[in-house]
Amino acid sequence: MPDAARADLKQPSLRAHPHPGPRLLFLLLAGVMVGWCGVFIARSSFIAIDGHRYYSLFDDAMISMRYAWNLVHGHGLVWNPGQPPVEGITNLLMTLYMALGAVVLNKTDAVLFVQVSGIPILLGIGVVSAKVADLVCGDLPPATRRLCRAFAFVSPVLYYPLAYWTLLGMETGLLTLLLLAALLIILERDRQARFTPLIPVLLGLAFLTRPDSPVLAIVLLTYRYVRLPRGSIGLIVRELAILGAIGGAATLFRLAYYHSVVPNTYTLKMTGMPLGTRLLNGLGFVYPFLQTAWPALGLALFGVLARPRPVTRMLAILVGVALLYQVWTGGDAWPYWRMLAPVMPIVFILSLDALCWAAQALRGRMLLVVVAMVTVYLCADSAFSAEMTFREPAAQVVSNQGDVDESLALDAVTTTRATIAVIWAGTLPYYSGRPAIDLLGKSDPYIAHLAPDLSGDIAWNGMTSVPGHNKYDLRYSILRLRPTYTQTLIWGRQNLTKSAVMYRWFSYRGVRLLLDTTSHDVRWPLVKGG
């Protein structure tokens, strides 16, 4: 790297500027981002059947909320109080953070606390992304670098999936922030044989946020340690010891508390499916992502090939590993790119670097950069434009309202002993407070250890068998466990409408409920129908 570029690596990116213009620009952009996030949160709320406003996260995040609520109310880190602990979550750190709001707030305000917390997380991602962009584009002129910083700063909101998952309570935003922060420090300390405990601490926290984050952490640490001068083995050992201590402590806790080395969700999603089927699933799932992200990915690859540097090669490897890992896991249930969103700020930084370098070769045509980057973002968000512009409600908001209404109805018409069987295992159990049976096995080890349904009946989004949704046994969950209420009698190849004749449809204040007619835990005078 040229000496001038190396000097640029040491310059602050968002701190002091000779003129107030750049600072005012970033304040304006931050204000727009906060305003958009506020509207998103407001529009994801709704008035339920009791006339009150409710907030709800993405349903998987509501599973974590139930764990957090039970923890702070003395039941332990469990889905169902009084039952053996099962780790039906994969985001321990995010769940513990959710518990902070649950300590002092009621159920709906605790959810709002998590949503509002997503705003500073997104702003933090923007700030760190801008600083990383400043380092990656360090050999470009100052005016060009300011443009890179501005685009990198707003990328967390301009890329809708990252904002969507963050504002609906998933760990995606927190994981992105931790990984980017570790990346920033690694770039700032490039080739410096200086013990930096914050790097392994950040990566350790990322592991607590998602236990598969080491897939990306390995790339970051390999880059750091390969570029250290000789004789740095002691530094490497100390930093890895910190990371190992965090990971080891988390694993020992899991083993002692949940009696398992891996979360139940890992068993549910990653076992039983043949490797070939899983890889084909993953390729089918990733294909639509590539259809919209190809301009950004293509520009990033062009930049890496046109002027290869160690830092851009490392970032490209990071993105490639994330794509390969998504294929390896066999896809995901929702095409909102939950596992790919954390590396998209890096994709945009590489795209910016390539565009700005090309613009310099074309004698500083910065308008080209602006137009091209806007096009890149529009393509990446093309599947989400209606949600992003609030012409349609965000995904799952409508179903969240239905689940909250059902929760309130169940709270009114059933006793606290009533049990509920659910496909959507988050909102309904959280707001109803009833003991729950997870039909799809996130919190049920028996279901998680079953063979997956590979018949094609559980198939969508380019997959022939959807991980996390393709293991079930309705005869066990419904006929044997006999819940008071069940969301469905049909899933995949199983249909219990003829054998589970004790379940019939009733209604309460317009909400339909499938109830066991033989149950003594239903306040029958309150319901109609049947």
Short mmCIF file of N, CA and C in Angstrom, two decimals, residues 11-23 131 134 145-146 149:
data_model
loop_
_atom_site.label_atom_id
_atom_site.label_comp_id
_atom_site.label_asym_id
_atom_site.label_seq_id
_atom_site.Cartn_x
_atom_site.Cartn_y
_atom_site.Cartn_z
N GLN A 11 -6.00 8.56 9.73
CA GLN A 11 -6.78 9.78 9.87
C GLN A 11 -8.17 9.47 10.39
N PRO A 12 -8.71 10.30 11.31
CA PRO A 12 -10.09 10.10 11.75
C PRO A 12 -11.04 10.37 10.60
N SER A 13 -12.12 9.61 10.58
CA SER A 13 -13.03 9.72 9.45
C SER A 13 -14.25 10.58 9.72
N LEU A 14 -14.81 10.50 10.93
CA LEU A 14 -16.05 11.23 11.20
C LEU A 14 -15.89 12.21 12.37
N ARG A 15 -14.66 12.48 12.78
CA ARG A 15 -14.48 13.31 13.97
C ARG A 15 -14.35 14.79 13.59
N ALA A 16 -13.15 15.19 13.25
CA ALA A 16 -12.92 16.60 12.99
C ALA A 16 -12.80 16.85 11.50
N HIS A 17 -13.48 17.87 11.01
CA HIS A 17 -13.40 18.28 9.62
C HIS A 17 -13.07 19.76 9.59
N PRO A 18 -12.37 20.20 8.57
CA PRO A 18 -12.03 21.62 8.52
C PRO A 18 -13.24 22.52 8.36
N HIS A 19 -14.33 21.99 7.85
CA HIS A 19 -15.54 22.78 7.65
C HIS A 19 -16.71 22.02 8.25
N PRO A 20 -17.74 22.73 8.69
CA PRO A 20 -18.89 22.05 9.32
C PRO A 20 -19.77 21.31 8.34
N GLY A 21 -19.58 21.52 7.02
CA GLY A 21 -20.45 20.90 6.03
C GLY A 21 -20.59 19.41 6.17
N PRO A 22 -19.48 18.64 6.19
CA PRO A 22 -19.61 17.18 6.32
C PRO A 22 -20.33 16.76 7.59
N ARG A 23 -20.03 17.43 8.69
CA ARG A 23 -20.70 17.06 9.95
C ARG A 23 -22.20 17.31 9.86
N LYS A 131 -16.48 4.53 8.83
CA LYS A 131 -15.07 4.53 9.19
C LYS A 131 -14.30 3.44 8.45
N ASP A 134 -13.74 4.63 5.00
CA ASP A 134 -12.67 5.62 4.96
C ASP A 134 -11.30 4.96 4.90
N ARG A 145 -13.51 10.39 -0.65
CA ARG A 145 -13.68 9.61 0.57
C ARG A 145 -14.90 10.08 1.36
N ARG A 146 -15.18 11.37 1.33
CA ARG A 146 -16.37 11.86 2.03
C ARG A 146 -17.64 11.28 1.41
N ARG A 149 -17.94 7.75 2.63
CA ARG A 149 -18.42 7.70 4.00
C ARG A 149 -19.92 7.93 4.07
#
